mmCIF file of C-alpha atoms in Angstrom:
data_model
loop_
_atom_site.group_PDB
_atom_site.id
_atom_site.type_symbol
_atom_site.label_atom_id
_atom_site.label_comp_id
_atom_site.label_asym_id
_atom_site.label_seq_id
_atom_site.Cartn_x
_atom_site.Cartn_y
_atom_site.Cartn_z
ATOM 1 C CA MET A 1 142.912 95.381 134.262
ATOM 2 C CA LYS A 2 141.932 96.064 130.658
ATOM 3 C CA VAL A 3 143.376 94.674 127.470
ATOM 4 C CA LEU A 4 142.373 95.114 123.842
ATOM 5 C CA PHE A 5 141.223 91.899 122.272
ATOM 6 C CA VAL A 6 140.843 91.295 118.763
ATOM 7 C CA ASN A 7 139.261 88.060 117.572
ATOM 8 C CA ASN A 8 139.552 87.482 113.808
ATOM 9 C CA GLY A 9 137.374 84.476 113.957
ATOM 10 C CA GLY A 10 133.740 84.026 113.373
ATOM 11 C CA GLY A 11 132.127 87.604 112.909
ATOM 12 C CA GLY A 12 135.265 89.485 114.073
ATOM 13 C CA PHE A 13 135.467 91.238 117.578
ATOM 14 C CA ALA A 14 137.813 94.013 118.804
ATOM 15 C CA ASP A 15 137.244 95.764 122.112
ATOM 16 C CA TYR A 16 138.669 96.242 125.655
ATOM 17 C CA VAL A 17 137.809 93.329 127.920
ATOM 18 C CA GLU A 18 138.503 92.866 131.634
ATOM 19 C CA VAL A 19 141.289 90.477 132.661
ATOM 20 C CA ALA A 20 142.612 89.351 135.959
ATOM 21 C CA GLU A 21 145.942 90.433 137.131
ATOM 22 C CA GLN A 22 148.652 87.832 136.266
ATOM 23 C CA THR A 23 146.694 86.196 133.449
ATOM 24 C CA SER A 24 149.009 84.631 131.166
ATOM 25 C CA VAL A 25 148.314 84.344 127.313
ATOM 26 C CA ALA A 26 147.630 80.725 127.582
ATOM 27 C CA GLN A 27 144.995 81.246 130.387
ATOM 28 C CA PHE A 28 143.426 84.249 128.431
ATOM 29 C CA PHE A 29 143.006 82.030 125.272
ATOM 30 C CA GLU A 30 141.400 79.240 127.548
ATOM 31 C CA GLN A 31 138.927 81.787 128.852
ATOM 32 C CA ARG A 32 138.027 83.465 125.692
ATOM 33 C CA MET A 33 138.287 80.833 123.077
ATOM 34 C CA ARG A 34 136.904 77.772 124.942
ATOM 35 C CA ASP A 35 136.699 74.502 122.808
ATOM 36 C CA CYS A 36 139.381 76.053 120.563
ATOM 37 C CA ASN A 37 142.985 74.599 119.954
ATOM 38 C CA PRO A 38 145.644 77.305 120.268
ATOM 39 C CA GLU A 39 147.639 75.526 117.763
ATOM 40 C CA ASP A 40 145.037 76.307 115.243
ATOM 41 C CA HIS A 41 145.534 80.145 115.914
ATOM 42 C CA LEU A 42 148.051 82.945 115.509
ATOM 43 C CA ILE A 43 148.363 84.637 118.719
ATOM 44 C CA ARG A 44 150.096 88.105 118.869
ATOM 45 C CA VAL A 45 150.628 90.345 121.804
ATOM 46 C CA ASN A 46 151.258 93.934 121.011
ATOM 47 C CA ARG A 47 151.787 92.825 117.230
ATOM 48 C CA GLN A 48 154.475 90.218 118.438
ATOM 49 C CA PRO A 49 154.492 86.535 118.873
ATOM 50 C CA VAL A 50 154.965 85.656 122.535
ATOM 51 C CA ALA A 51 155.391 82.594 124.684
ATOM 52 C CA ARG A 52 152.301 81.041 126.050
ATOM 53 C CA ASP A 53 153.359 81.829 129.522
ATOM 54 C CA TYR A 54 153.586 85.555 128.951
ATOM 55 C CA VAL A 55 151.785 87.623 131.681
ATOM 56 C CA LEU A 56 149.351 90.160 130.158
ATOM 57 C CA GLN A 57 150.065 93.759 131.053
ATOM 58 C CA GLU A 58 147.487 96.714 131.489
ATOM 59 C CA ASP A 59 146.523 98.141 127.821
ATOM 60 C CA ASP A 60 148.112 95.099 126.110
ATOM 61 C CA ARG A 61 146.569 94.340 122.646
ATOM 62 C CA VAL A 62 146.013 90.585 122.145
ATOM 63 C CA THR A 63 145.046 89.315 118.589
ATOM 64 C CA ILE A 64 143.836 85.976 117.866
ATOM 65 C CA THR A 65 143.649 84.818 114.195
ATOM 66 C CA PRO A 66 142.589 81.309 113.183
ATOM 67 C CA THR A 67 144.829 79.708 110.793
ATOM 68 C CA LYS A 68 141.933 77.731 109.234
ATOM 69 C CA ILE A 69 139.077 79.538 107.963
ATOM 70 C CA GLU A 70 136.543 77.954 105.430
ATOM 71 C CA GLY A 71 136.096 79.850 102.188
ATOM 72 C CA ALA A 72 133.469 78.958 99.628
ATOM 73 C CA ALA A 73 132.457 79.203 96.142
ATOM 74 C CA ARG A 74 130.033 81.699 94.754
ATOM 75 C CA MET B 1 158.390 102.378 88.454
ATOM 76 C CA SER B 2 155.497 100.346 89.750
ATOM 77 C CA HIS B 3 157.509 97.977 92.070
ATOM 78 C CA GLN B 4 159.189 100.553 94.144
ATOM 79 C CA GLN B 5 159.350 100.081 97.946
ATOM 80 C CA PRO B 6 158.338 103.386 99.589
ATOM 81 C CA PRO B 7 158.966 104.182 103.232
ATOM 82 C CA LEU B 8 156.492 102.696 105.481
ATOM 83 C CA LEU B 9 155.504 106.154 106.590
ATOM 84 C CA ARG B 10 154.405 107.457 103.191
ATOM 85 C CA LEU B 11 152.621 104.236 102.640
ATOM 86 C CA ALA B 12 150.667 104.821 105.767
ATOM 87 C CA VAL B 13 149.655 108.078 104.750
ATOM 88 C CA ARG B 14 148.305 106.718 101.590
ATOM 89 C CA LEU B 15 146.488 104.133 103.421
ATOM 90 C CA GLN B 16 144.829 106.606 105.851
ATOM 91 C CA THR B 17 143.767 108.734 102.824
ATOM 92 C CA ALA B 18 142.156 105.339 101.375
ATOM 93 C CA LEU B 19 140.376 104.616 104.654
ATOM 94 C CA GLN B 20 138.768 108.063 105.210
ATOM 95 C CA ARG B 21 135.121 108.136 105.785
ATOM 96 C CA PRO B 22 133.025 109.595 102.969
ATOM 97 C CA ASP B 23 132.448 113.478 103.237
ATOM 98 C CA GLY B 24 128.749 112.863 102.895
ATOM 99 C CA SER B 25 128.286 111.627 106.541
ATOM 100 C CA ALA B 26 126.633 115.016 107.625
ATOM 101 C CA ALA B 27 124.217 114.894 104.610
ATOM 102 C CA ALA B 28 123.320 111.184 105.557
ATOM 103 C CA ILE B 29 122.647 112.185 109.180
ATOM 104 C CA VAL B 30 120.379 114.956 107.841
ATOM 105 C CA SER B 31 118.550 112.601 105.521
ATOM 106 C CA GLN B 32 117.866 110.326 108.408
ATOM 107 C CA LEU B 33 116.633 113.064 110.736
ATOM 108 C CA GLU B 34 114.197 114.034 107.991
ATOM 109 C CA SER B 35 112.601 110.484 107.872
ATOM 110 C CA LEU B 36 112.596 110.648 111.666
ATOM 111 C CA HIS B 37 110.655 113.750 111.658
ATOM 112 C CA ARG B 38 108.177 112.632 109.198
ATOM 113 C CA GLN B 39 107.423 109.754 111.370
ATOM 114 C CA ALA B 40 107.150 112.001 114.449
ATOM 115 C CA GLU B 41 104.576 114.200 112.411
ATOM 116 C CA ARG B 42 102.548 111.031 111.622
ATOM 117 C CA LEU B 43 102.475 109.980 115.271
ATOM 118 C CA GLU B 44 101.295 113.541 116.336
ATOM 119 C CA ARG B 45 98.452 113.379 113.674
ATOM 120 C CA THR B 46 97.429 109.972 115.272
ATOM 121 C CA ARG B 47 97.437 111.529 118.827
ATOM 122 C CA ARG B 48 95.305 114.272 117.808
ATOM 123 C CA GLY B 49 92.830 111.835 116.176
ATOM 124 C CA LEU B 50 92.931 109.603 119.223
ATOM 125 C CA ALA B 51 92.385 112.545 121.544
ATOM 126 C CA LEU B 52 89.180 113.625 119.463
ATOM 127 C CA CYS B 53 87.812 110.016 119.329
ATOM 128 C CA ALA B 54 88.150 109.771 123.034
ATOM 129 C CA GLN B 55 86.314 113.152 123.610
ATOM 130 C CA ARG B 56 83.513 112.312 121.212
ATOM 131 C CA GLN B 57 83.290 108.642 122.280
ATOM 132 C CA TRP B 58 83.902 107.423 118.780
ATOM 133 C CA ARG B 59 84.866 103.812 119.629
ATOM 134 C CA GLY B 60 84.980 102.462 115.969
ATOM 135 C CA ALA B 61 87.262 105.269 114.704
ATOM 136 C CA ALA B 62 89.384 104.991 117.822
ATOM 137 C CA ARG B 63 90.041 101.275 116.930
ATOM 138 C CA GLY B 64 91.196 102.118 113.632
ATOM 139 C CA LEU B 65 93.489 104.747 114.872
ATOM 140 C CA ARG B 66 94.949 102.396 117.448
ATOM 141 C CA HIS B 67 96.331 100.304 114.499
ATOM 142 C CA ASP B 68 97.626 103.363 113.005
ATOM 143 C CA LEU B 69 99.420 104.352 116.084
ATOM 144 C CA GLN B 70 101.012 100.681 116.161
ATOM 145 C CA CYS B 71 102.336 101.283 112.655
ATOM 146 C CA ALA B 72 103.717 104.643 113.427
ATOM 147 C CA LEU B 73 105.432 103.421 116.608
ATOM 148 C CA ASN B 74 107.199 100.569 114.718
ATOM 149 C CA LEU B 75 108.238 102.899 112.114
ATOM 150 C CA LEU B 76 109.430 105.448 114.358
ATOM 151 C CA ARG B 77 111.395 103.007 116.317
ATOM 152 C CA TYR B 78 112.995 101.682 113.146
ATOM 153 C CA GLU B 79 114.059 105.304 112.158
ATOM 154 C CA ILE B 80 115.454 105.991 115.506
ATOM 155 C CA CYS B 81 117.674 102.859 115.177
ATOM 156 C CA ARG B 82 118.790 103.886 111.755
ATOM 157 C CA CYS B 83 119.742 107.390 112.870
ATOM 158 C CA ASP B 84 121.639 105.988 115.844
ATOM 159 C CA GLU B 85 123.627 103.648 113.735
ATOM 160 C CA THR B 86 124.504 106.090 111.180
ATOM 161 C CA LEU B 87 125.632 108.672 114.033
ATOM 162 C CA ARG B 88 127.741 105.856 115.567
ATOM 163 C CA GLN B 89 129.515 105.044 112.379
ATOM 164 C CA THR B 90 130.336 108.694 111.532
ATOM 165 C CA GLN B 91 131.563 109.223 115.004
ATOM 166 C CA GLU B 92 134.112 106.383 115.012
ATOM 167 C CA PRO B 93 137.510 107.888 114.605
ATOM 168 C CA GLY B 94 139.604 106.497 111.702
ATOM 169 C CA PRO B 95 142.948 104.792 112.277
ATOM 170 C CA THR B 96 145.669 106.830 113.155
ATOM 171 C CA LEU B 97 148.792 107.408 111.211
ATOM 172 C CA ARG B 98 150.776 105.625 113.970
ATOM 173 C CA MET B 99 148.488 102.751 114.129
ATOM 174 C CA LEU B 100 148.771 102.295 110.311
ATOM 175 C CA TYR B 101 152.378 102.449 110.431
ATOM 176 C CA ASP B 102 152.445 99.892 112.908
ATOM 177 C CA GLU B 103 150.087 97.623 111.087
ATOM 178 C CA LEU B 104 152.202 97.985 107.835
ATOM 179 C CA GLN B 105 155.405 97.167 109.961
ATOM 180 C CA GLN B 106 153.698 94.050 111.423
ATOM 181 C CA THR B 107 152.661 93.016 107.917
ATOM 182 C CA GLU B 108 156.213 93.125 106.617
ATOM 183 C CA GLN B 109 157.209 91.025 109.646
ATOM 184 C CA GLU B 110 154.382 88.370 109.310
ATOM 185 C CA PHE B 111 154.891 87.948 105.531
ATOM 186 C CA GLY B 112 158.645 88.767 105.177
ATOM 187 C CA SER B 113 157.870 91.348 102.476
ATOM 188 C CA LEU B 114 155.268 94.089 101.481
ATOM 189 C CA ARG B 115 154.918 95.848 98.152
ATOM 190 C CA TYR B 116 153.041 98.784 96.984
ATOM 191 C CA ASP B 117 152.238 98.890 93.247
ATOM 192 C CA HIS B 118 152.007 102.729 92.571
ATOM 193 C CA ASP B 119 150.226 102.256 89.166
ATOM 194 C CA GLU B 120 147.482 100.001 90.249
ATOM 195 C CA ARG B 121 147.311 101.481 93.835
ATOM 196 C CA PHE B 122 147.319 98.016 95.602
ATOM 197 C CA LEU B 123 149.220 96.755 98.812
ATOM 198 C CA ALA B 124 150.439 93.126 98.463
ATOM 199 C CA VAL B 125 152.062 90.359 100.307
ATOM 200 C CA THR B 126 152.833 86.920 99.137
ATOM 201 C CA THR B 127 152.135 83.792 100.893
ATOM 202 C CA GLU B 128 154.295 80.593 101.349
ATOM 203 C CA PRO B 129 153.553 77.844 98.691
ATOM 204 C CA ILE B 130 150.344 76.272 99.475
ATOM 205 C CA VAL B 131 149.698 72.418 99.244
ATOM 206 C CA LEU B 132 146.117 71.215 99.976
ATOM 207 C CA GLU B 133 145.428 67.426 100.242
ATOM 208 C CA GLU B 134 148.730 66.861 98.304
ATOM 209 C CA VAL B 135 147.866 69.204 95.576
ATOM 210 C CA TYR B 136 150.445 71.887 94.907
ATOM 211 C CA LEU B 137 148.907 75.218 94.362
ATOM 212 C CA GLY B 138 151.842 77.374 94.608
ATOM 213 C CA ALA B 139 152.329 80.624 96.328
ATOM 214 C CA PHE B 140 149.706 83.483 96.208
ATOM 215 C CA GLU B 141 150.040 87.243 96.150
ATOM 216 C CA ILE B 142 147.223 88.769 98.193
ATOM 217 C CA ARG B 143 146.466 92.314 96.618
ATOM 218 C CA LEU B 144 144.471 94.936 98.684
ATOM 219 C CA LEU B 145 143.165 97.604 96.304
ATOM 220 C CA LEU B 146 143.250 100.981 98.164
ATOM 221 C CA GLU B 147 140.542 102.353 95.924
ATOM 222 C CA ARG B 148 138.060 99.867 97.352
ATOM 223 C CA ILE B 149 139.036 99.502 100.940
ATOM 224 C CA ALA B 150 136.558 102.081 102.359
ATOM 225 C CA HIS B 151 133.537 101.034 100.238
ATOM 226 C CA GLY B 152 132.582 98.129 102.765
ATOM 227 C CA TYR B 153 132.644 95.221 100.358
ATOM 228 C CA SER B 154 135.814 93.487 101.477
ATOM 229 C CA ASP B 155 135.776 91.002 98.506
ATOM 230 C CA ALA B 156 135.649 93.724 96.069
ATOM 231 C CA ALA B 157 139.027 95.175 97.645
ATOM 232 C CA LEU B 158 140.912 91.946 97.168
ATOM 233 C CA LEU B 159 142.677 90.027 94.419
ATOM 234 C CA VAL B 160 144.500 86.879 94.814
ATOM 235 C CA VAL B 161 147.019 86.073 92.249
ATOM 236 C CA ALA B 162 148.682 82.884 91.803
ATOM 237 C CA GLN B 163 152.450 83.012 91.326
ATOM 238 C CA ASN B 164 153.116 79.440 90.192
ATOM 239 C CA PRO B 165 149.673 78.739 88.752
ATOM 240 C CA ASN B 166 148.618 75.160 88.805
ATOM 241 C CA PRO B 167 144.848 75.802 87.793
ATOM 242 C CA ALA B 168 142.193 73.088 87.759
ATOM 243 C CA GLY B 169 142.230 71.148 84.611
ATOM 244 C CA ALA B 170 138.472 71.748 84.019
ATOM 245 C CA ASP B 171 138.720 75.555 84.567
ATOM 246 C CA GLY B 172 141.886 77.436 83.805
ATOM 247 C CA LEU B 173 140.556 80.211 85.875
ATOM 248 C CA VAL B 174 140.370 78.363 89.130
ATOM 249 C CA THR B 175 143.870 78.528 90.702
ATOM 250 C CA HIS B 176 142.669 77.572 94.208
ATOM 251 C CA PRO B 177 139.507 75.612 95.324
ATOM 252 C CA HIS B 178 138.093 78.941 96.522
ATOM 253 C CA VAL B 179 139.921 81.448 94.081
ATOM 254 C CA LYS B 180 138.382 82.021 90.477
ATOM 255 C CA ASP B 181 139.602 84.716 88.186
ATOM 256 C CA GLU B 182 141.579 86.159 91.045
ATOM 257 C CA ARG B 183 138.429 86.621 93.178
ATOM 258 C CA VAL B 184 138.534 84.637 96.371
ATOM 259 C CA CYS B 185 135.284 83.630 97.897
ATOM 260 C CA LEU B 186 135.647 84.474 101.576
ATOM 261 C CA GLY B 187 133.011 82.219 103.025
ATOM 262 C CA ASP B 188 133.240 82.449 106.787
ATOM 263 C CA ALA B 189 135.959 84.924 106.645
ATOM 264 C CA ALA B 190 133.679 87.816 104.972
ATOM 265 C CA LEU B 191 132.585 89.587 108.148
ATOM 266 C CA SER B 192 135.709 89.494 110.185
ATOM 267 C CA LEU B 193 137.647 90.697 106.927
ATOM 268 C CA GLN B 194 135.269 93.351 106.457
ATOM 269 C CA ARG B 195 135.596 94.690 110.041
ATOM 270 C CA ALA B 196 139.237 94.369 109.894
ATOM 271 C CA LEU B 197 139.364 96.573 106.826
ATOM 272 C CA ALA B 198 137.048 99.158 108.287
ATOM 273 C CA SER B 199 139.182 99.489 111.267
ATOM 274 C CA GLY B 200 142.459 99.774 109.261
ATOM 275 C CA ARG B 201 143.741 96.360 110.743
ATOM 276 C CA ILE B 202 145.414 95.729 107.592
ATOM 277 C CA CYS B 203 147.825 92.910 108.885
ATOM 278 C CA ASP B 204 144.834 91.073 110.169
ATOM 279 C CA ALA B 205 143.184 91.276 106.813
ATOM 280 C CA PHE B 206 146.072 89.748 105.064
ATOM 281 C CA LEU B 207 146.198 87.090 107.779
ATOM 282 C CA ILE B 208 142.548 86.342 107.426
ATOM 283 C CA VAL B 209 142.828 85.936 103.741
ATOM 284 C CA GLN B 210 145.872 83.633 104.025
ATOM 285 C CA SER B 211 143.888 81.474 106.558
ATOM 286 C CA VAL B 212 141.188 81.010 103.772
ATOM 287 C CA LEU B 213 143.881 80.000 101.301
ATOM 288 C CA GLU B 214 145.253 77.469 103.691
ATOM 289 C CA THR B 215 142.005 75.881 104.192
ATOM 290 C CA TYR B 216 140.121 73.453 101.785
ATOM 291 C CA ASN B 217 136.312 73.458 102.273
ATOM 292 C CA ALA B 218 135.361 70.456 100.563
ATOM 293 C CA ASP B 219 131.786 71.402 100.695
ATOM 294 C CA SER B 220 131.926 74.503 98.593
ATOM 295 C CA PRO B 221 134.846 74.851 96.195
ATOM 296 C CA TYR B 222 134.796 76.010 92.721
ATOM 297 C CA VAL B 223 136.544 72.697 91.645
ATOM 298 C CA ARG B 224 137.123 69.804 94.155
ATOM 299 C CA LEU B 225 140.682 68.858 94.694
ATOM 300 C CA ASP B 226 140.021 65.249 93.974
ATOM 301 C CA ASP B 227 138.962 66.542 90.555
ATOM 302 C CA TRP B 228 141.901 68.953 90.200
ATOM 303 C CA ASP B 229 143.670 67.259 87.388
ATOM 304 C CA GLY B 230 140.579 66.366 85.545
ATOM 305 C CA ARG B 231 139.398 67.855 82.324
ATOM 306 C CA GLU B 232 136.133 69.350 81.140
ATOM 307 C CA CYS B 233 133.739 67.349 78.989
ATOM 308 C CA SER B 234 133.607 69.165 75.522
ATOM 309 C CA GLU B 235 129.969 68.382 75.447
ATOM 310 C CA CYS B 236 128.444 68.872 78.816
ATOM 311 C CA GLY B 237 131.289 70.634 80.783
ATOM 312 C CA ARG B 238 131.221 68.238 83.597
ATOM 313 C CA SER B 239 134.680 67.994 85.329
ATOM 314 C CA MET B 240 136.282 64.475 84.568
ATOM 315 C CA VAL B 241 139.282 62.799 86.105
ATOM 316 C CA HIS B 242 141.543 61.092 83.495
ATOM 317 C CA ASP B 243 140.252 57.544 84.089
ATOM 318 C CA ASP B 244 136.793 58.878 83.526
ATOM 319 C CA SER B 245 137.350 60.698 80.188
ATOM 320 C CA ARG B 246 137.019 59.475 76.761
ATOM 321 C CA MET B 247 138.636 60.789 73.562
ATOM 322 C CA CYS B 248 136.478 60.869 70.293
ATOM 323 C CA GLU B 249 138.454 59.052 67.664
ATOM 324 C CA PHE B 250 137.236 61.596 64.952
ATOM 325 C CA CYS B 251 137.304 65.013 66.477
ATOM 326 C CA GLN B 252 140.032 64.079 69.072
ATOM 327 C CA GLU B 253 138.074 65.983 71.892
ATOM 328 C CA ASP B 254 137.749 64.761 75.423
ATOM 329 C CA TYR B 255 134.102 63.718 76.773
ATOM 330 C CA CYS B 256 132.756 62.147 79.744
ATOM 331 C CA ASP B 257 131.426 58.585 79.535
ATOM 332 C CA GLU B 258 127.640 60.050 79.240
ATOM 333 C CA CYS B 259 128.545 61.876 76.166
ATOM 334 C CA THR B 260 130.354 59.149 74.107
ATOM 335 C CA LEU B 261 129.073 56.058 72.613
ATOM 336 C CA ALA B 262 130.865 52.902 71.574
ATOM 337 C CA CYS B 263 130.104 51.823 67.933
ATOM 338 C CA PRO B 264 128.336 48.387 68.325
ATOM 339 C CA ARG B 265 130.294 47.248 65.173
ATOM 340 C CA CYS B 266 133.808 48.325 65.707
ATOM 341 C CA ASP B 267 133.835 49.273 69.308
ATOM 342 C CA GLY B 268 135.396 52.770 68.499
ATOM 343 C CA VAL B 269 134.522 55.693 70.913
ATOM 344 C CA THR B 270 132.846 58.472 69.272
ATOM 345 C CA CYS B 271 130.919 61.661 70.377
ATOM 346 C CA PHE B 272 127.435 62.099 69.486
ATOM 347 C CA ALA B 273 128.336 64.877 67.091
ATOM 348 C CA CYS B 274 130.585 62.562 65.119
ATOM 349 C CA GLY B 275 128.280 59.459 65.546
ATOM 350 C CA GLN B 276 125.662 58.560 62.924
ATOM 351 C CA ARG B 277 122.439 56.796 63.383
ATOM 352 C CA CYS B 278 121.412 53.980 61.060
ATOM 353 C CA SER B 279 118.255 54.879 59.327
ATOM 354 C CA SER B 280 117.051 51.308 59.269
ATOM 355 C CA CYS B 281 117.805 49.966 62.760
ATOM 356 C CA GLU B 282 118.292 53.269 64.567
ATOM 357 C CA GLU B 283 121.228 52.258 66.342
ATOM 358 C CA ASP B 284 124.130 54.720 67.001
ATOM 359 C CA HIS B 285 127.381 54.059 65.115
ATOM 360 C CA CYS B 286 130.658 55.756 64.460
ATOM 361 C CA GLN B 287 130.570 57.599 61.106
ATOM 362 C CA GLN B 288 133.001 54.890 59.423
ATOM 363 C CA CYS B 289 130.436 51.990 59.855
ATOM 364 C CA VAL B 290 127.487 53.617 58.048
ATOM 365 C CA THR B 291 127.191 53.646 54.379
ATOM 366 C CA PRO B 292 124.700 55.358 52.068
ATOM 367 C CA CYS B 293 122.260 53.106 50.535
ATOM 368 C CA THR B 294 122.965 52.938 46.876
ATOM 369 C CA GLN B 295 119.302 53.490 46.199
ATOM 370 C CA CYS B 296 117.923 55.960 48.385
ATOM 371 C CA GLY B 297 121.052 57.461 49.842
ATOM 372 C CA GLN B 298 120.100 56.886 53.622
ATOM 373 C CA LYS B 299 122.834 56.034 55.702
ATOM 374 C CA CYS B 300 122.567 52.581 57.276
ATOM 375 C CA CYS B 301 125.050 50.132 59.148
ATOM 376 C CA ASP B 302 126.380 47.001 57.283
ATOM 377 C CA SER B 303 124.177 44.882 58.910
ATOM 378 C CA CYS B 304 121.135 46.658 57.499
ATOM 379 C CA LEU B 305 122.657 46.694 53.941
ATOM 380 C CA GLU B 306 122.445 43.922 51.403
ATOM 381 C CA ASP B 307 124.697 44.237 48.380
ATOM 382 C CA GLY B 308 124.501 48.109 49.311
ATOM 383 C CA VAL B 309 120.775 48.364 49.533
ATOM 384 C CA CYS B 310 118.919 49.020 52.675
ATOM 385 C CA GLU B 311 116.094 46.952 53.933
ATOM 386 C CA GLY B 312 113.606 49.585 53.105
ATOM 387 C CA CYS B 313 114.623 49.610 49.466
ATOM 388 C CA GLN B 314 114.982 45.893 49.503
ATOM 389 C CA SER B 315 111.555 45.698 50.516
ATOM 390 C CA GLU B 316 110.277 47.897 47.994
ATOM 391 C CA GLU B 317 112.144 46.002 45.267
ATOM 392 C CA LYS B 318 110.557 42.769 46.314
ATOM 393 C CA THR B 319 107.152 44.360 46.316
ATOM 394 C CA ASP B 320 107.636 45.792 42.780
ATOM 395 C CA HIS B 321 108.872 42.227 41.533
ATOM 396 C CA GLU B 322 105.952 40.541 43.047
ATOM 397 C CA GLU B 323 103.655 42.944 41.522
ATOM 398 C CA ASN B 324 105.420 42.383 38.118
ATOM 399 C CA GLN B 325 104.957 38.671 38.456
ATOM 400 C CA ARG B 326 101.304 38.863 39.104
ATOM 401 C CA GLU B 327 100.772 41.227 36.147
ATOM 402 C CA GLN B 328 102.822 39.012 33.758
ATOM 403 C CA PRO B 329 100.032 36.331 33.091
ATOM 404 C CA VAL B 330 97.353 38.940 32.836
ATOM 405 C CA GLN B 331 99.425 40.713 30.136
ATOM 406 C CA ALA B 332 100.088 37.480 28.231
ATOM 407 C CA ALA B 333 96.395 36.600 28.194
ATOM 408 C CA ALA B 334 95.531 40.090 27.143
ATOM 409 C CA ALA B 335 98.001 39.751 24.354
ATOM 410 C CA GLY B 336 96.752 36.387 23.269
ATOM 411 C CA ALA B 337 93.109 37.526 23.258
ATOM 412 C CA GLY B 338 93.986 40.422 20.887
ATOM 413 C CA THR B 339 95.603 38.229 18.132
ATOM 414 C CA GLY B 340 92.799 35.456 18.278
#
């Protein structure tokens, strides 16, 4: 099934991706954000916070935003 | 009234207007196609030349034209890609009103409030108070300027305004290690923020900026957090923490230890502007420990003055005295010869 995945880390990414049925948010994060800690990210499904065991549905919108992003100085 | 809270739908309409693509998109495509056409014509000329060379067995000329062909193909490839990118950008639909309404609603939920300033035309959210490495920086208002959202330069569309400023001691414009004069340096967030704004993902944009404010990058701050309470040296501008600063006893300004001197006579601290160099020993002293020579007026330290006279003048006096001593017997002898 397809879900809209918005990743606000790195260069930014927003597109539909294929996800297996019965995939939970936690599993989705592990698949797409390997080596990242979910506790360092804001995870929203359809603009709402959800439990980590929420099972994704067709056309859900999943947004992942890092809570720590390094700024700089000019 | 600039602090009104308009209904979200009205705000979404304003936002949609601000995010509209420039009307010149068709003109941009036509311009790209003209460049493409010129390269295609160049390719055609090269083709005709090569055909002629092949027909007449002009191998040398053919080699030259092969080089031209390579250049023409590279330029043609470049123009095709540019045209394709321009077309793609102008075909992407802008965000719908529904989407923008949902964005604003989510923004309100994430930040607890959202305000629109009608006079200066910006959307704003306020963060929670931020503390980085035990330095209290206070809350920040993140302002998104609607006039600049569609321009593509995300940092120009943002202002970050400290609500309870605790600026760096060395630079009052730095209210956060990565914010100077209300401009945030986005660092790793620049590209993702630009894409969020281009897509109308307003809430994501605010969250991204919040993430930057909640992170300290010790490798590239305007002012380091461990120097936050420091002051700026009045001479060289270097940031100093309290223990490293010295106050000149005369002008009362703060300096770093490289821009002050300790008077060798009284141990007083003085800056170089308030200090005075002894003309005799050339050591730097405070201005109270040098005195003008009563003879030449040059300023000297007490060690180089004897009865108020500097060593140079003393030496001259001594030389004059010795010369006088030598001349006296000669004059006496001359006087005696005159009377005899």
